[in-house]
Coordinates of N, CA and C and ligand atoms in Angstrom, one line a residue:
X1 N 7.6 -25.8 9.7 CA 6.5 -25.1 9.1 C 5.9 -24.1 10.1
X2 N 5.4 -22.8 9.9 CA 4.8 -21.8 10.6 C 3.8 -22.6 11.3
X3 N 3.5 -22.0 12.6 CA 2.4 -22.0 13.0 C 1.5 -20.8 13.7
X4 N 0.5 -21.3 13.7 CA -0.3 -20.0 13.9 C -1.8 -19.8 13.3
X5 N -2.8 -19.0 13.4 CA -4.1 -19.3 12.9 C -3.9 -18.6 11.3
X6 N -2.6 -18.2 10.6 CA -2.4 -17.8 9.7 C -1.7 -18.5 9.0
X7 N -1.4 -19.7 9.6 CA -0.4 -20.7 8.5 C -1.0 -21.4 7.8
X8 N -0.1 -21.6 6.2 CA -1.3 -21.9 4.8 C -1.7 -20.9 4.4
X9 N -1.4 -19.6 4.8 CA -2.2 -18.9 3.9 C -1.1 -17.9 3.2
X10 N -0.9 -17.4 2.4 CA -0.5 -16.7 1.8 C -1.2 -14.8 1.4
X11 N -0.3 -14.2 1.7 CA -0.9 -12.9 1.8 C 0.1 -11.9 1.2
X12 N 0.0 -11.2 0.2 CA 0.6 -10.0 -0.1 C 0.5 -8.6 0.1
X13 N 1.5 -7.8 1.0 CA 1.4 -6.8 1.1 C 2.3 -5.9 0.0
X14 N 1.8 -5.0 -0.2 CA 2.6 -3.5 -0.4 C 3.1 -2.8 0.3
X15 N 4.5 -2.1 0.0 CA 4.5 -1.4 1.7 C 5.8 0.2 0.4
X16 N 5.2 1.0 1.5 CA 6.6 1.9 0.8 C 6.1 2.9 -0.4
X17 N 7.2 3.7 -0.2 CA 6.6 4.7 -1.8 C 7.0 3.9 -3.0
X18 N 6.7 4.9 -4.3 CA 7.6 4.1 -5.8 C 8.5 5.5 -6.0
X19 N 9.4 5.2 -6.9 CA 9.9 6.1 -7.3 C 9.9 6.0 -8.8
X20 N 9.4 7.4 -9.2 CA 8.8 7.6 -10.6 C 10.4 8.2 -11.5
X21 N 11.3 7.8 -12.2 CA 12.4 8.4 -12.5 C 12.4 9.8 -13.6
X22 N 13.0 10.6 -13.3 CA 12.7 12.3 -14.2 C 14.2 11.4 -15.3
X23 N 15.1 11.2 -14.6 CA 16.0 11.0 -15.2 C 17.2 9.9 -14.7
X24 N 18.3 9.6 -14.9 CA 18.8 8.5 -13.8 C 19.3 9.1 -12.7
X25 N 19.3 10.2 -12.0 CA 19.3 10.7 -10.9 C 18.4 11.5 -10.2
X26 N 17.1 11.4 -11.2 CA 16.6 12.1 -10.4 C 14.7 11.7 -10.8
X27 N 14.1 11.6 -9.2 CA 12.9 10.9 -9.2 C 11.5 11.6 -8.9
X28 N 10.5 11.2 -9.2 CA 9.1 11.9 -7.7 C 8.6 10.9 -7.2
X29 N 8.1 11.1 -6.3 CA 7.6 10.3 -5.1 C 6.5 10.7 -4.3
X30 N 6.3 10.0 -3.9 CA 5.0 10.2 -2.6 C 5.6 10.0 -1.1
X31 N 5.8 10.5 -0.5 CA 5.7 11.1 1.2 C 5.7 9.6 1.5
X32 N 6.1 8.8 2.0 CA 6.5 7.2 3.0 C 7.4 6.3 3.5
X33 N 7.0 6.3 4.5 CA 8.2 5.7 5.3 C 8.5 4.3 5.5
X34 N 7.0 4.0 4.6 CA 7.0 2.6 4.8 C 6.9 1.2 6.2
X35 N 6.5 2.4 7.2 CA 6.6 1.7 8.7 C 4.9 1.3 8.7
X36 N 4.1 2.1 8.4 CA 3.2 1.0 8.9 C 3.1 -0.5 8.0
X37 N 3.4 -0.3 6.7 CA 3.2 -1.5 6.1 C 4.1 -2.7 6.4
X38 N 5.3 -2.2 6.8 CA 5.8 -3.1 7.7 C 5.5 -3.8 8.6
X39 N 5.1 -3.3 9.2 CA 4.5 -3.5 10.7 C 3.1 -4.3 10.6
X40 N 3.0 -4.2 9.0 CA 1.6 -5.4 8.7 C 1.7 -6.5 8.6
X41 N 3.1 -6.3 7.9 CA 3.6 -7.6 7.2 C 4.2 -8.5 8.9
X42 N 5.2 -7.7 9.6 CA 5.8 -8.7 10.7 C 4.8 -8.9 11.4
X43 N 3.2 -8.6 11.3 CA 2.4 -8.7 12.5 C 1.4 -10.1 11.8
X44 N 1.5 -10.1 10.2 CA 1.0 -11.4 9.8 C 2.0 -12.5 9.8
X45 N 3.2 -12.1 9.4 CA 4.4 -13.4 9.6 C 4.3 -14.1 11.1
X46 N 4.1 -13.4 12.2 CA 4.0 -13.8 13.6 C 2.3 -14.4 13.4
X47 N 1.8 -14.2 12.9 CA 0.5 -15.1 12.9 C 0.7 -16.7 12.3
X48 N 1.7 -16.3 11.9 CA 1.9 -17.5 11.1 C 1.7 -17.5 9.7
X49 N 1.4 -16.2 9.0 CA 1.6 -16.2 6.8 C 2.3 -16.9 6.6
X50 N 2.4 -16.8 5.5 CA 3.3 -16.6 4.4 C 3.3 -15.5 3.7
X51 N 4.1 -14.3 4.3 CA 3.9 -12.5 3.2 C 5.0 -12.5 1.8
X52 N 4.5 -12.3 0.6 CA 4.8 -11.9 0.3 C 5.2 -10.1 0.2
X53 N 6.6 -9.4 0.3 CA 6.3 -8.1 0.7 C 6.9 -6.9 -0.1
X54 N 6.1 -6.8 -1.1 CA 6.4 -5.8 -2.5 C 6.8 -4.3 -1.7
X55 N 8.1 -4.1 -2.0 CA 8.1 -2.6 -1.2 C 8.9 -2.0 -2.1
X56 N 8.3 -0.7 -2.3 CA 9.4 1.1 -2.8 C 10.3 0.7 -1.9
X57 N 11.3 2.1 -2.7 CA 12.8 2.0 -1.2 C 11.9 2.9 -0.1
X58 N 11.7 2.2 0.8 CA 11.5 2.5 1.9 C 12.7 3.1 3.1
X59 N 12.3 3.9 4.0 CA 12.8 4.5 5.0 C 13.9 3.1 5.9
X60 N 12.6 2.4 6.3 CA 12.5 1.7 7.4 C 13.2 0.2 6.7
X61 N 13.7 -0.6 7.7 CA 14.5 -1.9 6.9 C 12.9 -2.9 6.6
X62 N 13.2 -3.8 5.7 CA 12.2 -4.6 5.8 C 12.1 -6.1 6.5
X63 N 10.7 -6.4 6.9 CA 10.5 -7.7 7.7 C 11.5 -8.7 7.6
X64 N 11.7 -9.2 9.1 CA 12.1 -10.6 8.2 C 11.0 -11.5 8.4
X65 N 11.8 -13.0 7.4 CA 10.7 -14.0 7.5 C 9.6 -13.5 6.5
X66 N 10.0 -13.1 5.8 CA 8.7 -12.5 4.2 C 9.7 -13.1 3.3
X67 N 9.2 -13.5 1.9 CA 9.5 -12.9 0.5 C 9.6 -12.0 0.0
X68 N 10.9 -11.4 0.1 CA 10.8 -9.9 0.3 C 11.5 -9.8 -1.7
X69 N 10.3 -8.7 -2.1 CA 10.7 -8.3 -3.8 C 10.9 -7.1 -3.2
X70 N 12.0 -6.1 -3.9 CA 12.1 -5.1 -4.0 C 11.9 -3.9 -5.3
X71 N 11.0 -3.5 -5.3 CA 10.8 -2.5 -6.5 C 11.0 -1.0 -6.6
X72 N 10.8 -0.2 -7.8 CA 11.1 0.9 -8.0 C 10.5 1.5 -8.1
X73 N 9.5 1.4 -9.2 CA 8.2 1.5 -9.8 C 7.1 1.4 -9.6
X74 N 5.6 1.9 -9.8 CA 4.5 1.4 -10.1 C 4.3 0.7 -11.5
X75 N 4.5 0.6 -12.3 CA 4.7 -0.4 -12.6 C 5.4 -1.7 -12.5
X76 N 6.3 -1.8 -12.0 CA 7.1 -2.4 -11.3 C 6.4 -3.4 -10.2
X77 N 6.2 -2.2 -9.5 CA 5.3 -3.0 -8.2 C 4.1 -3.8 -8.5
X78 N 3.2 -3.3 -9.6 CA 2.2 -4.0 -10.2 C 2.5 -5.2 -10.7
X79 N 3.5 -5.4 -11.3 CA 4.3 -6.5 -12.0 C 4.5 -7.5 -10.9
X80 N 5.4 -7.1 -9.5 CA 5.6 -8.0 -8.6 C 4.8 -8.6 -8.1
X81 N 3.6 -7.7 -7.9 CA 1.7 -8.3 -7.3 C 1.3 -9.0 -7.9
X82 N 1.2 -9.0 -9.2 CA 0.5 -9.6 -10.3 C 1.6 -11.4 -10.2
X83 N 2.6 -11.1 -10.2 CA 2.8 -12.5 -10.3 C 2.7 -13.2 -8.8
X84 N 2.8 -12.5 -7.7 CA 2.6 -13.1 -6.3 C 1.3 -13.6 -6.2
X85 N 0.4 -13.2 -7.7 CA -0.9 -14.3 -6.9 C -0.7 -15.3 -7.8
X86 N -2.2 -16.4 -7.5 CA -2.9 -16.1 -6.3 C -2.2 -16.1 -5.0
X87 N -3.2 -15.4 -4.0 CA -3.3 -15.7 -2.8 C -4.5 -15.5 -1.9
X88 N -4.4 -15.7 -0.6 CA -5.3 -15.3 0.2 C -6.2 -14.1 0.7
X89 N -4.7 -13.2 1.1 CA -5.2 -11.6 1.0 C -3.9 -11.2 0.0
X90 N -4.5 -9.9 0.2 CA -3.9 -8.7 -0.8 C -3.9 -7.5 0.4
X91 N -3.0 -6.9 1.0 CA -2.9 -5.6 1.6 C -1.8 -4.8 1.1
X92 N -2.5 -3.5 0.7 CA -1.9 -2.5 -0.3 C -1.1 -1.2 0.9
X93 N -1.1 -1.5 1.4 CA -0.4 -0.4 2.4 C 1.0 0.8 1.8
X94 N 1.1 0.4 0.3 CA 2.5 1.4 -0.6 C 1.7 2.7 -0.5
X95 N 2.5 3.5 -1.0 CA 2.0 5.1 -1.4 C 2.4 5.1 -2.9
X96 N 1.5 4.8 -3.8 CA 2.0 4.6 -5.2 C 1.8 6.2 -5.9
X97 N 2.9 6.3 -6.8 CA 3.1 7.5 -7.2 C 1.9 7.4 -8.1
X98 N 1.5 8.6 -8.3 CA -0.5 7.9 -9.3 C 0.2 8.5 -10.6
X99 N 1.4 9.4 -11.2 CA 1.7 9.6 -12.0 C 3.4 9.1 -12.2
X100 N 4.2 9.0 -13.6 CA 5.1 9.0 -14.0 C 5.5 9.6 -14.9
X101 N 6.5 10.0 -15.0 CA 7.2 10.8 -16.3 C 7.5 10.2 -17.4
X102 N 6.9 10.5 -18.3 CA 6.9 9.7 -19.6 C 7.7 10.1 -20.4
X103 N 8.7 11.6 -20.3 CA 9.4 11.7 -21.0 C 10.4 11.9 -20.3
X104 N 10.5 11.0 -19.8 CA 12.1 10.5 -18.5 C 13.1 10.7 -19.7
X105 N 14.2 11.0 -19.1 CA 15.6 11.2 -20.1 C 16.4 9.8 -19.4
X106 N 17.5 9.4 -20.4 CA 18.1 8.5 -20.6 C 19.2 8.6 -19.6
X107 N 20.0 9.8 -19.9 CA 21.0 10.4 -19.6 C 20.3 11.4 -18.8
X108 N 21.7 12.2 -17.5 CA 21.7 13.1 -16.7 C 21.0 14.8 -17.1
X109 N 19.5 15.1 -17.0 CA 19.4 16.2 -17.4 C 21.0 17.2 -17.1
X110 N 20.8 18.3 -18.2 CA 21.7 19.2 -17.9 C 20.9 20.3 -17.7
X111 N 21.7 21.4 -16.7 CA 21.3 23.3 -16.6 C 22.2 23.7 -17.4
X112 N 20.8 24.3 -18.3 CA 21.0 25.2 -19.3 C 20.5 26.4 -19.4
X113 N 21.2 27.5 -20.0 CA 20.6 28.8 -19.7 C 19.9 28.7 -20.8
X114 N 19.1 27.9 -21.8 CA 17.9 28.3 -22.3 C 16.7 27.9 -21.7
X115 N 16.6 27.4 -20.5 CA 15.4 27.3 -20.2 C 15.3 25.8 -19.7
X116 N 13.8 25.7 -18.7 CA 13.7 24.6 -17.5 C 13.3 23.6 -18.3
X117 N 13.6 22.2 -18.0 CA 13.0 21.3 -18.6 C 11.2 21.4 -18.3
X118 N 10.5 20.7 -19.5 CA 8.8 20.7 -19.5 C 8.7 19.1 -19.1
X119 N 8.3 18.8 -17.6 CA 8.1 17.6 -17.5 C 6.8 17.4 -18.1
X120 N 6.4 15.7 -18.8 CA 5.1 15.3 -19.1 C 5.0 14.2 -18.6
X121 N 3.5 14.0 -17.8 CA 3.0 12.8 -16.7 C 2.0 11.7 -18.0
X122 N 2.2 10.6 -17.1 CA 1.4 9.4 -17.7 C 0.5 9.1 -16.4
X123 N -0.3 8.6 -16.6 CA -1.2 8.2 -15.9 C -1.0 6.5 -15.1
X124 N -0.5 6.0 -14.1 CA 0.4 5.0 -13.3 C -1.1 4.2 -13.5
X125 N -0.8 2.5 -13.2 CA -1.4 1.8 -13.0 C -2.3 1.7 -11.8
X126 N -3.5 1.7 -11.2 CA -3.9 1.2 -10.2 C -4.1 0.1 -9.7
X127 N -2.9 -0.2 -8.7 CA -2.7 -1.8 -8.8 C -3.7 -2.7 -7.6
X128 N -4.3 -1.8 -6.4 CA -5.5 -1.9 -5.8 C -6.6 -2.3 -6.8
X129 N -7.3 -1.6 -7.4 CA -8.0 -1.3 -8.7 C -8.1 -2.7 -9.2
X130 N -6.9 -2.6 -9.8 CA -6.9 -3.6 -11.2 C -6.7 -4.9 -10.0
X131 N -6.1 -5.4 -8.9 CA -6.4 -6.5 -8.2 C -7.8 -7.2 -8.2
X132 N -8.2 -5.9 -7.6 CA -9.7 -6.1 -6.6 C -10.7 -6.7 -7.9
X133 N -10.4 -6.5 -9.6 CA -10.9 -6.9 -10.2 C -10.6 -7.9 -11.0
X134 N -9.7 -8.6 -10.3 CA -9.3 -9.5 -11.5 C -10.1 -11.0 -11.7
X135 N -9.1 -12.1 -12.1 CA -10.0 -13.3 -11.7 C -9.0 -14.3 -10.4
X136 N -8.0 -13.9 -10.2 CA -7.2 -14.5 -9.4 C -7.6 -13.2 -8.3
X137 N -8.4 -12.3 -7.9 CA -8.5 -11.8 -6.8 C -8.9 -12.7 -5.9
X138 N -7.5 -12.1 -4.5 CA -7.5 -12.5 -3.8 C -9.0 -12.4 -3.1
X139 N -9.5 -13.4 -1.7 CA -10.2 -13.3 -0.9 C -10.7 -12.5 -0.2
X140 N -9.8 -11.8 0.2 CA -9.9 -10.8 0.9 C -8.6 -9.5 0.4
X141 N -9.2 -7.9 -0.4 CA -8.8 -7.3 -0.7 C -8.9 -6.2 0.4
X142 N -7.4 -5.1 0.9 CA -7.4 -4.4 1.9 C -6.5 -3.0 0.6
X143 N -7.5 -1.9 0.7 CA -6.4 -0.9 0.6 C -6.5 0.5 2.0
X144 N -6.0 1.3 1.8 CA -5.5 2.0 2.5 C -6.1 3.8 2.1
X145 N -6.3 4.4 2.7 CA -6.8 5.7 2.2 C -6.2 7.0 3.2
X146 N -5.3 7.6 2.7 CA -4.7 8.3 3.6 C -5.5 10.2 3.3
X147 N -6.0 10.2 4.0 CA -6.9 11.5 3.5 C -7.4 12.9 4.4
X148 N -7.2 14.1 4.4 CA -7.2 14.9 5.1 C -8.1 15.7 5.7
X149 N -9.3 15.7 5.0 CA -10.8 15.9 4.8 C -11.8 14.8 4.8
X150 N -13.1 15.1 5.5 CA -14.1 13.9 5.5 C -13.6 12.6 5.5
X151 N -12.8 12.4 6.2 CA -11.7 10.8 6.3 C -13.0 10.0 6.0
X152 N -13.8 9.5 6.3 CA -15.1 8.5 6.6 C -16.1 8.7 5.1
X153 N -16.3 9.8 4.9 CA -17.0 10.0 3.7 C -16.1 9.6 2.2
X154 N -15.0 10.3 2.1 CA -13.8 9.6 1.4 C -13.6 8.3 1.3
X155 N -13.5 7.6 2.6 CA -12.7 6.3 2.1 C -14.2 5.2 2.2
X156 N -15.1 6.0 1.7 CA -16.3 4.7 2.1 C -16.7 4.6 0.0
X157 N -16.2 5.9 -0.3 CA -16.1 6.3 -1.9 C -15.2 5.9 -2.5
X158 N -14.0 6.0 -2.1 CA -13.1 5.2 -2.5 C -12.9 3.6 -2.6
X159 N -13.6 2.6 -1.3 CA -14.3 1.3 -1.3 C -14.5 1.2 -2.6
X160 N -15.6 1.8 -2.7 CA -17.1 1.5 -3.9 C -15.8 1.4 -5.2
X161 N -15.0 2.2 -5.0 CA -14.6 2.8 -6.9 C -13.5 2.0 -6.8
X162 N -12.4 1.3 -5.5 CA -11.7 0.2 -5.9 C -12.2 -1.1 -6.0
X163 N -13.2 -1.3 -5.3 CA -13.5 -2.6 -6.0 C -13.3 -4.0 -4.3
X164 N -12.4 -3.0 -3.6 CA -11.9 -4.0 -2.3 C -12.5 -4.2 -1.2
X165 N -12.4 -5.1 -0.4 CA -13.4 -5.5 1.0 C -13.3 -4.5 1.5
X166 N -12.3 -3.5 2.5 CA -11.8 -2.7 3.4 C -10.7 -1.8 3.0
X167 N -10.8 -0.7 3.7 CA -10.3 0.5 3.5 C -10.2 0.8 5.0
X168 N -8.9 1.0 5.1 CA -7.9 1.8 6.5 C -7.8 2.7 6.5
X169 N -8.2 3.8 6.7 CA -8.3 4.8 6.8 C -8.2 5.5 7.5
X170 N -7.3 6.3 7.2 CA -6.2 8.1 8.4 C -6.1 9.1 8.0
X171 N -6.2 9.8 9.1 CA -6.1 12.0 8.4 C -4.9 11.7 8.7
X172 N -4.4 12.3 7.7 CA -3.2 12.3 7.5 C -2.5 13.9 7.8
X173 N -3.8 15.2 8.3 CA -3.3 16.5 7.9 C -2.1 16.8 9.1
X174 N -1.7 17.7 8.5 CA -0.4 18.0 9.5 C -0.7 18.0 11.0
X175 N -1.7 18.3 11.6 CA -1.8 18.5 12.7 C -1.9 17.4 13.3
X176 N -2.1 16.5 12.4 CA -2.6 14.9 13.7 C -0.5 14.3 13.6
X177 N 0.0 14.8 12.9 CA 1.8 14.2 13.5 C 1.6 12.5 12.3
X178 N 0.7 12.2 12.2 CA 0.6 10.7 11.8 C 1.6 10.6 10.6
X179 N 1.9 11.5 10.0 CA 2.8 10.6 8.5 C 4.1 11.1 9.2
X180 N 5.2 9.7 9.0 CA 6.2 9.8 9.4 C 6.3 9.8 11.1
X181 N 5.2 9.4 11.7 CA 5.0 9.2 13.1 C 4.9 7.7 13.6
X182 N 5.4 7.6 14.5 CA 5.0 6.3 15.1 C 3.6 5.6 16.2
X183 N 2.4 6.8 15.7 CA 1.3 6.3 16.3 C 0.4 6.9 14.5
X184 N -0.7 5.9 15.0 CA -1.5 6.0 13.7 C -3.2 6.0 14.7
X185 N -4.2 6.8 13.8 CA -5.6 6.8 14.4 C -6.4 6.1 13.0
X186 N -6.7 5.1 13.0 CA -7.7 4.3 11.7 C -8.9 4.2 12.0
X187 N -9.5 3.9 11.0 CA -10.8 4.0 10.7 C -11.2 2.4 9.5
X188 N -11.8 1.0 9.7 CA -11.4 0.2 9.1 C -13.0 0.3 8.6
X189 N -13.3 1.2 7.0 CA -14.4 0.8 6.5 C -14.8 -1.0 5.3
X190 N -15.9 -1.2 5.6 CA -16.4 -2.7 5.3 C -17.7 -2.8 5.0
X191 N -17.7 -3.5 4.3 CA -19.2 -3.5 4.0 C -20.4 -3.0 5.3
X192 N -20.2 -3.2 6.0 CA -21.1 -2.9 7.5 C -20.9 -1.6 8.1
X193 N -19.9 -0.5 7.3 CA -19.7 0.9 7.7 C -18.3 0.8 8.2
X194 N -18.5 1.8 9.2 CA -16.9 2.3 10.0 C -16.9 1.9 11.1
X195 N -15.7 1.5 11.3 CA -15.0 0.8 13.1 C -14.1 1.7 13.4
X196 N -14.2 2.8 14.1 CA -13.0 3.7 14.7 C -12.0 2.8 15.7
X197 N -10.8 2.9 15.1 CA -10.2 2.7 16.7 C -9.1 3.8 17.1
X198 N -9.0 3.5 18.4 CA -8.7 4.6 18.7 C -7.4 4.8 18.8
X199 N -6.9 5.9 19.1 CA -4.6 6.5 19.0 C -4.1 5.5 19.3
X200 N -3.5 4.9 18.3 CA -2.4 3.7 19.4 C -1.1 3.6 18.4
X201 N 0.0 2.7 18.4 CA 1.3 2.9 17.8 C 1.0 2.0 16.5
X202 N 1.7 2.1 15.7 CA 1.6 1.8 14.4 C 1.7 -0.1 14.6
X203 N 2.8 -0.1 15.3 CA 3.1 -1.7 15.7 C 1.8 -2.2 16.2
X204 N 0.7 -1.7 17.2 CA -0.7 -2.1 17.4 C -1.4 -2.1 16.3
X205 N -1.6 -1.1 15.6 CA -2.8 -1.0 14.6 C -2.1 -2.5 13.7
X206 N -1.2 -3.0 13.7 CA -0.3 -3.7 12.5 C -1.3 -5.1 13.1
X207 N -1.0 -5.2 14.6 CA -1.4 -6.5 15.4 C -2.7 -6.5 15.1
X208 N -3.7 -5.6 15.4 CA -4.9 -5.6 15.3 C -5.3 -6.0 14.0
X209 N -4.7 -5.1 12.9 CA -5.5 -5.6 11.5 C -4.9 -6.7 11.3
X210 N -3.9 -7.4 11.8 CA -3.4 -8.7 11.3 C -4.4 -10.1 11.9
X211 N -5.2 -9.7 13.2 CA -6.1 -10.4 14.2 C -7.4 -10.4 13.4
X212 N -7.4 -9.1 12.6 CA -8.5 -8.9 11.6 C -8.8 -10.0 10.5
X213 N -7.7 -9.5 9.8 CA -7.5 -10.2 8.7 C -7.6 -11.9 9.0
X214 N -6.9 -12.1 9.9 CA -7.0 -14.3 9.9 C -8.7 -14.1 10.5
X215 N -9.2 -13.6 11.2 CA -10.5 -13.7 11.3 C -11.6 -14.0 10.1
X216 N -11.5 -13.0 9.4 CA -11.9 -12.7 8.1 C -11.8 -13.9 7.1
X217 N -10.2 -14.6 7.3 CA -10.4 -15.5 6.6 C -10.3 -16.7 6.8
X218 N -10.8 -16.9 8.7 CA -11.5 -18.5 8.6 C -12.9 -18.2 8.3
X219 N -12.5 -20.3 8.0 CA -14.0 -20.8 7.1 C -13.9 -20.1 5.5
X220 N -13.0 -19.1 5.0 CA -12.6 -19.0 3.7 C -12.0 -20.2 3.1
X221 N -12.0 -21.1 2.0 CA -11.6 -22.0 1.9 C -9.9 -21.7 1.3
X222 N -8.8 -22.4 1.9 CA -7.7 -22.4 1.7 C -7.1 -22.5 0.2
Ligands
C5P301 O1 -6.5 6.5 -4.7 P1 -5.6 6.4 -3.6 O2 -4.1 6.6 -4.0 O3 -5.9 7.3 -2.5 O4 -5.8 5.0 -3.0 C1 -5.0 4.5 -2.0 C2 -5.0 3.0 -2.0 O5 -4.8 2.5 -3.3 C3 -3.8 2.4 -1.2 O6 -4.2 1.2 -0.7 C4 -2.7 2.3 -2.3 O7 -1.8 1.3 -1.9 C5 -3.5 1.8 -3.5 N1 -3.0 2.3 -4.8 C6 -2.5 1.4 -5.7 N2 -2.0 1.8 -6.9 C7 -2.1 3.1 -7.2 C8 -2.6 4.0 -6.3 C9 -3.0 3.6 -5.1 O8 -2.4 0.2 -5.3 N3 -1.6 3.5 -8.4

């Protein structure tokens, strides 16, 4: 049996983009590599979890020592979360496509010289969202806010309107190198405001919030 100040508990992360399908070759997506959520997951498994670890196709291989589901979808991925509870925590760390093509084709679009296909969007599940409210929410809910502007003002509004304990939060704009990089600068908003910490590698921020998180949830009842 695991040990560690994280064993007995059960924790699901998200990690990775989704892929929204246009057609069966062809998809949209959101920008991820899937490395920091990784790096969440192997930094709770070393605590001693039990992760379950919902991931898009991701860049990067995934943890071992997880229950590893693999999905395609946001819907999909919702699906996987939804049945992995209950649990203890919930960390959302995916890049979920917020839209999908609703009028996905069956078969291989064709070029045609009469003209470009008209894609039309549905509106994707919010699976942070719909957690943070459910009745099997978890104890402790974590999402993620990747944002390029007023990083601090953003993700303290974003808090309130998902519904979750904490929000991780990173400028993501081109100049800080962060997406697709191997150092990350966060910002962990909480009921009690913002905790800056400061430039370090994604594998630290991973240790750190995983030090966080079993903190958080002693004296939570198992
Ligand atoms: O609203 P926004 O996409 O910026 O929120 C980001 C946070 O919400 C991340 O934690 C992400 O994993 C989660 N999310 C989700 N389902 C969505 C969109 C975002 O779980 N459809």
């Amino acid at each position: 049996l695991a040990d560690g100040p994280l064993a007995g508990r059960k924790i699901v992360v998200t990690s990775g983009p989704t892929h929204e399908p246009i057609d069966p070759v062809r998809y949209i997506a959101n920008r991820s590599s899937g490395a920091q959520g990784t790096a969440i997951a192997r930094a709770l498994v070393a605590l001693g979890a039990e992760v379950v670890f919902v991931t898009g196709p991701a860049d990067v291989a995934p943890p071992e020592g997880v229950v590893l589901k693999r999905v395609e979808t946001a819907n999909d991925m919702r699906k996987a979360v939804m049945e992995a509870l209950p649990a203890d925590a919930a960390i959302f760390a995916a890049a979920v496509a917020d839209w999908r093509v609703s009028n996905a084709a069956d078969s291989k679009m064709k070029k045609t010289k009469t003209g470009l296909p008209a894609l039309e969007f549905a509106e994707n599940p919010d699976i942070l969202a719909d957690v943070s409210k459910d009745k099997a929410r978890p104890a402790l809910v974590v999402g993620f806010a990747a944002e390029t502007d007023d990083v601090i003002e953003n993700a303290t509004a974003k808090r309130k309107r998902k519904g979750c304990d904490w929000i991780v939060a990173n400028d993501v704009s081109p100049k800080t190198g962060i997406m697709g990089g191997s150092e990350n600068a966060v910002t962990i908003i909480d009921e009690n405001g913002a905790d800056n910490w400061p430039r370090m590698g994604k594998d630290q921020v991973a240790r750190k919030l995983a030090e966080r998180i079993s903190e958080a949830l002693q004296g939570k009842q198992k």
